[in-house]
Short mmCIF file of C-alpha atoms in Angstrom, two decimals:
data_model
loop_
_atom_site.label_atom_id
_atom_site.label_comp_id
_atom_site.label_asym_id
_atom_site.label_seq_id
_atom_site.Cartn_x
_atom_site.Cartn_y
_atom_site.Cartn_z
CA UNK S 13 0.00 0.00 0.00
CA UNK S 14 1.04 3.80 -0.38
CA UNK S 15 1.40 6.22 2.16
CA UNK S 16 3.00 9.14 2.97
CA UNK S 17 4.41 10.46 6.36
CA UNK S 18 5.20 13.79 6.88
CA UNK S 19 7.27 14.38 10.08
CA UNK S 20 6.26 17.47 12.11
CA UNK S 21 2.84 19.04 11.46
CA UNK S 22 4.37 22.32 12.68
CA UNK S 23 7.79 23.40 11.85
CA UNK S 24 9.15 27.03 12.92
CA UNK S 25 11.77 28.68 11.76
CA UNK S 26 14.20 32.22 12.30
CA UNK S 27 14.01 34.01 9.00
CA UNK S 28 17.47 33.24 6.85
CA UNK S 29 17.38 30.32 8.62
CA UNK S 30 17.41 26.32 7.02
CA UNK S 31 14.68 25.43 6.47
CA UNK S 32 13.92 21.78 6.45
CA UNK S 33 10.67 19.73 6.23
CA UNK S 34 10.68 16.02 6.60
CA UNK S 35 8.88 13.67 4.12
CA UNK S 36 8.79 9.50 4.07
CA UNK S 37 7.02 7.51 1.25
CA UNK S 38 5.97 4.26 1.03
CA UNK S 39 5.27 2.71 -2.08
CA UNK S 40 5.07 -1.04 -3.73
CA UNK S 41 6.17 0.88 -7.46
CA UNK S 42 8.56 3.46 -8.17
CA UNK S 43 6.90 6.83 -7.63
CA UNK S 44 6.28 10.16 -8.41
CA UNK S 45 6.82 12.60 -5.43
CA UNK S 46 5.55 15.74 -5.18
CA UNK S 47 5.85 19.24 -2.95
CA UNK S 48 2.89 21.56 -2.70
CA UNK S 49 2.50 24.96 -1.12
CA UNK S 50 -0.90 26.15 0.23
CA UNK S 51 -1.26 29.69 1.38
CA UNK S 52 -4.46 31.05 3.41
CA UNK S 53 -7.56 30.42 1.43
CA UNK S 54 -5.90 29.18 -1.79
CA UNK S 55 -5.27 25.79 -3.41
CA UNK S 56 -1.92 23.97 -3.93
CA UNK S 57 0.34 25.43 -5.58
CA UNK S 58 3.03 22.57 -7.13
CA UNK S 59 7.38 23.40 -5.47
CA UNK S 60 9.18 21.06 -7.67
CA UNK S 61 8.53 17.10 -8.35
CA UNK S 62 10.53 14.21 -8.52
CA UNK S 63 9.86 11.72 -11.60
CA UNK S 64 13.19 9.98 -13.02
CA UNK S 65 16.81 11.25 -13.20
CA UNK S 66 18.33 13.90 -11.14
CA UNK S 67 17.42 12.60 -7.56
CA UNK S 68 18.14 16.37 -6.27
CA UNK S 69 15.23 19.04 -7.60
CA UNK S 70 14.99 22.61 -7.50
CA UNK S 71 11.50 24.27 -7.32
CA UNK S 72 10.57 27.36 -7.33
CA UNK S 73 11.30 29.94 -4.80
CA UNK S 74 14.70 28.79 -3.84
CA UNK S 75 13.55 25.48 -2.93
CA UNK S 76 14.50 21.99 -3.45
CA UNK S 77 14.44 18.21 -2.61
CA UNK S 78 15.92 15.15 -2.80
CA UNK S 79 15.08 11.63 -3.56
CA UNK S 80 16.62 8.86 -1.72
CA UNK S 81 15.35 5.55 -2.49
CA UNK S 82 17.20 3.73 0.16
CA UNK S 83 15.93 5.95 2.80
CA UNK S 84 12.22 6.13 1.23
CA UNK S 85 12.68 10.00 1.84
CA UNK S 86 12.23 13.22 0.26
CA UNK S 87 12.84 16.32 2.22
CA UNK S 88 12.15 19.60 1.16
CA UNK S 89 14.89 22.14 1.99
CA UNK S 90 15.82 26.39 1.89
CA UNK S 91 19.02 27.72 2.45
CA UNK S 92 17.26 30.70 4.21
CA UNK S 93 13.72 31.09 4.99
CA UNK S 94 11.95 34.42 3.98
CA UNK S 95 8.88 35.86 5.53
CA UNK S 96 6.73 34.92 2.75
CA UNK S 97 7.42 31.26 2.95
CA UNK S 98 5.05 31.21 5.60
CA UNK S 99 2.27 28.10 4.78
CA UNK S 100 1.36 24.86 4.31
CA UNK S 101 3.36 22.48 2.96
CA UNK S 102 2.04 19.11 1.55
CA UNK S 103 4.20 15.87 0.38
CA UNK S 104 2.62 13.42 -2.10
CA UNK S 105 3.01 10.46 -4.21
CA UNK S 106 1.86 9.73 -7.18
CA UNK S 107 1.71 6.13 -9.09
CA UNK S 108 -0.56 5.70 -11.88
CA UNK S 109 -3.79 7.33 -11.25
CA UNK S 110 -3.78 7.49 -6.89
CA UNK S 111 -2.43 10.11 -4.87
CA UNK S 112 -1.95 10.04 -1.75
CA UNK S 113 -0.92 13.16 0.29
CA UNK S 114 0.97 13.70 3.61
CA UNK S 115 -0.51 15.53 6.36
CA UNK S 116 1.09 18.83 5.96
CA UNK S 117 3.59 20.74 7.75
CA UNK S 118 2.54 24.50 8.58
CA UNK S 119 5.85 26.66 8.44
CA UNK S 120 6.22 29.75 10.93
CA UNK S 121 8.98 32.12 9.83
CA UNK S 122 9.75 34.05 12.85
CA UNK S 123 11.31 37.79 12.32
CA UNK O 8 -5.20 31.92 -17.76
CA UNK O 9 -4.79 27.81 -17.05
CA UNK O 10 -7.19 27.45 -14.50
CA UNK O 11 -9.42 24.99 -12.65
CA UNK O 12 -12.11 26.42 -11.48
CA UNK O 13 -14.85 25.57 -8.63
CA UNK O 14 -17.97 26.55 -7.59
CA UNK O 15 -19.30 27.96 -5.30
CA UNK O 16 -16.33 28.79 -2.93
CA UNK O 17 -18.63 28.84 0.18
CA UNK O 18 -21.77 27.00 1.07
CA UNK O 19 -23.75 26.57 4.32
CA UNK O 20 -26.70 23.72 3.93
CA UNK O 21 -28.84 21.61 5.94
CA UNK O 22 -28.49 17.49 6.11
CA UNK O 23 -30.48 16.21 3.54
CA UNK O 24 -29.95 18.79 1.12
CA UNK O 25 -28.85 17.62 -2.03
CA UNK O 26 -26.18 19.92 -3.47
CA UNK O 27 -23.52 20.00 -6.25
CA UNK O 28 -19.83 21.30 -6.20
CA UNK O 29 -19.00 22.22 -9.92
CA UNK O 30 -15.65 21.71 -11.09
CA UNK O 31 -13.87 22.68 -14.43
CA UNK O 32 -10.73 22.68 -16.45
CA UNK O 33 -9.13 24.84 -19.59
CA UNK O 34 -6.49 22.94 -20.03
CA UNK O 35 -7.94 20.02 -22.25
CA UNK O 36 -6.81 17.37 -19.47
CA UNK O 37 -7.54 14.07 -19.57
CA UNK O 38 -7.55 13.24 -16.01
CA UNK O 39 -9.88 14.89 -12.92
CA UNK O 40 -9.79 14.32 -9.99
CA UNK O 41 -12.05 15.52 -6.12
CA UNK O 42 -10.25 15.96 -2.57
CA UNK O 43 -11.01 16.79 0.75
CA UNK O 44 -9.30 18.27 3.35
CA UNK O 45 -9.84 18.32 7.04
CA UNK O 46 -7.18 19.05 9.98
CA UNK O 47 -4.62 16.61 10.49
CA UNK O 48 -5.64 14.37 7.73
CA UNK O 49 -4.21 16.33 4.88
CA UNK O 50 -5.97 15.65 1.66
CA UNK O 51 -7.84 12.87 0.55
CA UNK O 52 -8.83 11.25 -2.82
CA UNK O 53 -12.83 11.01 -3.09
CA UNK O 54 -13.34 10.10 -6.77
CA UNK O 55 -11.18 10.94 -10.05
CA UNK O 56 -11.58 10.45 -13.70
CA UNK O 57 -9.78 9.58 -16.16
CA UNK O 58 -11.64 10.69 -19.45
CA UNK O 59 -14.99 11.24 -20.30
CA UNK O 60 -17.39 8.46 -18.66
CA UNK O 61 -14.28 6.95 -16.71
CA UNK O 62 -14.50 7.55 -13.62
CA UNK O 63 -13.10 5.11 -9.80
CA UNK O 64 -13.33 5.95 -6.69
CA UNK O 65 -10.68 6.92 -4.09
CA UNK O 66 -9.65 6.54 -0.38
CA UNK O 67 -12.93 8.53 0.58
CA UNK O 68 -16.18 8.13 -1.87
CA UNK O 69 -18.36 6.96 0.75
CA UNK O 70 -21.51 10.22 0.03
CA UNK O 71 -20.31 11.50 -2.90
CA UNK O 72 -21.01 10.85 -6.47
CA UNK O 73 -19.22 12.28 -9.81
CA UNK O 74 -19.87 12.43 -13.22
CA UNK O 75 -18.03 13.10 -16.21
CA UNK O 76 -19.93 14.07 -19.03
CA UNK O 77 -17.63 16.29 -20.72
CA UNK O 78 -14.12 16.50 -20.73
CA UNK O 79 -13.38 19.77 -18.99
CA UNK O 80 -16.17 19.45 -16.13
CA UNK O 81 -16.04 17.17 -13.40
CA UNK O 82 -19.00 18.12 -10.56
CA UNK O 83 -19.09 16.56 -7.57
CA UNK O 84 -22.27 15.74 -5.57
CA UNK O 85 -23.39 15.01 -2.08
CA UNK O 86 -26.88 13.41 -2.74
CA UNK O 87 -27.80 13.67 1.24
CA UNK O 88 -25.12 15.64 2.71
CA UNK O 89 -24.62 15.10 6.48
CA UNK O 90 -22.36 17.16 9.68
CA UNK O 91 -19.27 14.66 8.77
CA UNK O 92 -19.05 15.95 5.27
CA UNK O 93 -18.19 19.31 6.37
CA UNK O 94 -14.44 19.93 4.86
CA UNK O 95 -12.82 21.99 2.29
CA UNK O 96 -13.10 20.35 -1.19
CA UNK O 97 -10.49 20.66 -4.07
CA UNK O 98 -10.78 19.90 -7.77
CA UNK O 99 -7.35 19.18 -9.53
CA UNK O 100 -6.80 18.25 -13.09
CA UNK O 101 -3.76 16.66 -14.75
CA UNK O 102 -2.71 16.30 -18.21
CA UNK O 103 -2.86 12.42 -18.52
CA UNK O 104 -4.26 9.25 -16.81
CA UNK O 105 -1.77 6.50 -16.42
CA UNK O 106 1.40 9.25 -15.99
CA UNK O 107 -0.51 12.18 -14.49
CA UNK O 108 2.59 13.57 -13.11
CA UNK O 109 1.60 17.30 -11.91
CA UNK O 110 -1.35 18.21 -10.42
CA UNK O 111 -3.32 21.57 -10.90
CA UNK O 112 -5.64 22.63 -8.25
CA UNK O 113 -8.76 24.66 -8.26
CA UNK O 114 -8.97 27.30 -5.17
CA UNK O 115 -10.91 25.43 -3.16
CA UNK O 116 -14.97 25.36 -2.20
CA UNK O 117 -15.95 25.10 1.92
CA UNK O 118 -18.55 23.31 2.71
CA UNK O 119 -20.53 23.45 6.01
CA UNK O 120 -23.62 21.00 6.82
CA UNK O 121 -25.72 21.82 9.72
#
């Protein structure tokens, strides 16, 4: 069965800190992994995504992520968090027609 | 503008009520697909589609029914809507069933049943 585990439901952070959310798949075929961003009273909004190749992606906004099979991972990281990265952040996995989503993380960038 | 699109955004109703969440697409994608989200369960899958008249269910269908007439529309409804199916619903399309890949997300519609 899939399933996705998303470590923290509330992350906070110093601004220009690292920022660094935690995701864990698990999956019976290889997948497709996913980062979304919701802000207040808006829909997902797609970081960056992880099909085949390059296991390390870059998104938009600075961020990125990286696929490690062995470790069934895929954390999203920032070099230095910014005010406006303040939101929800949902992990997923794709495989054929399912997904299945994690259970967000909120980010708090503190000033 | 690529956009899903859902309506309406906000809706209060009584148990019983039947009601219908529209949901549509301008991006000519094959595959549709209806969440909800509540508090610490993150999003789930309630039906999707993957081209006209093909349609499964997901994690969460139990109250719900879709239909997929038309390519671009994909409305979701709640025959007898009841308290537990208060939640935020999403629409998302995606170009392809089989590889869907990315997912593009309408901006949401909240639901309350009293």
């Amino acid at each position: 069965a899939q399933s996705v585990t998303q470590l923290g439901s509330h992350v906070s952070v110093s601004e220009g800190a690292l920022v660094l959310l935690r995701c864990n798949y698990s999956s019976s075929v290889p997948p497709y992994l996913f980062w979304y961003v919701q802000y207040p009273n808006q829909g997902l909004q797609l970081l960056l995504k992880y099909t085949t190749g390059a296991t390390l992606v870059k998104g938009i906004n600075g961020f990125e992520a990286e696929f490690k099979k062995s470790e069934t991972s895929f954390h999203l990281t920032k070099p230095s968090a910014h005010m406006s990265d303040a939101a929800e952040y949902f992990c997923a996995l794709n495989t054929g027609n399912q997904f299945y989503f994690g259970t967000g993380t909120s980010l708090t960038v503190i000033p | 503008e690529a956009q899903v699109t859902q309506n309406p955004r906000y809706l209060i109703t009584v148990t019983g009520k039947k009601l219908t969440v529209t949901c549509s697409q301008n991006m000519n994608h094959e595959y549709m697909s209806w969440y909800r989200q509540d508090p610490g369960l993150g999003l789930r899958q309630i039906y999707y589609s993957m081209n006209v008249e093909v349609t499964d269910k997901g994690d969460v269908p139990e109250g719900y029914k879709v239909s997929r007439k038309e390519k671009r529309n994909f409305p979701l409804i709640l025959e007898s809507p009841s308290p537990n199916q208060t939640s935020l619903y999403f629409c998302a399309s995606g170009k392809a069933a089989g590889v869907v890949g990315e997912l593009f997300f309408g901006e949401g519609s909240r639901l309350t049943v009293l």
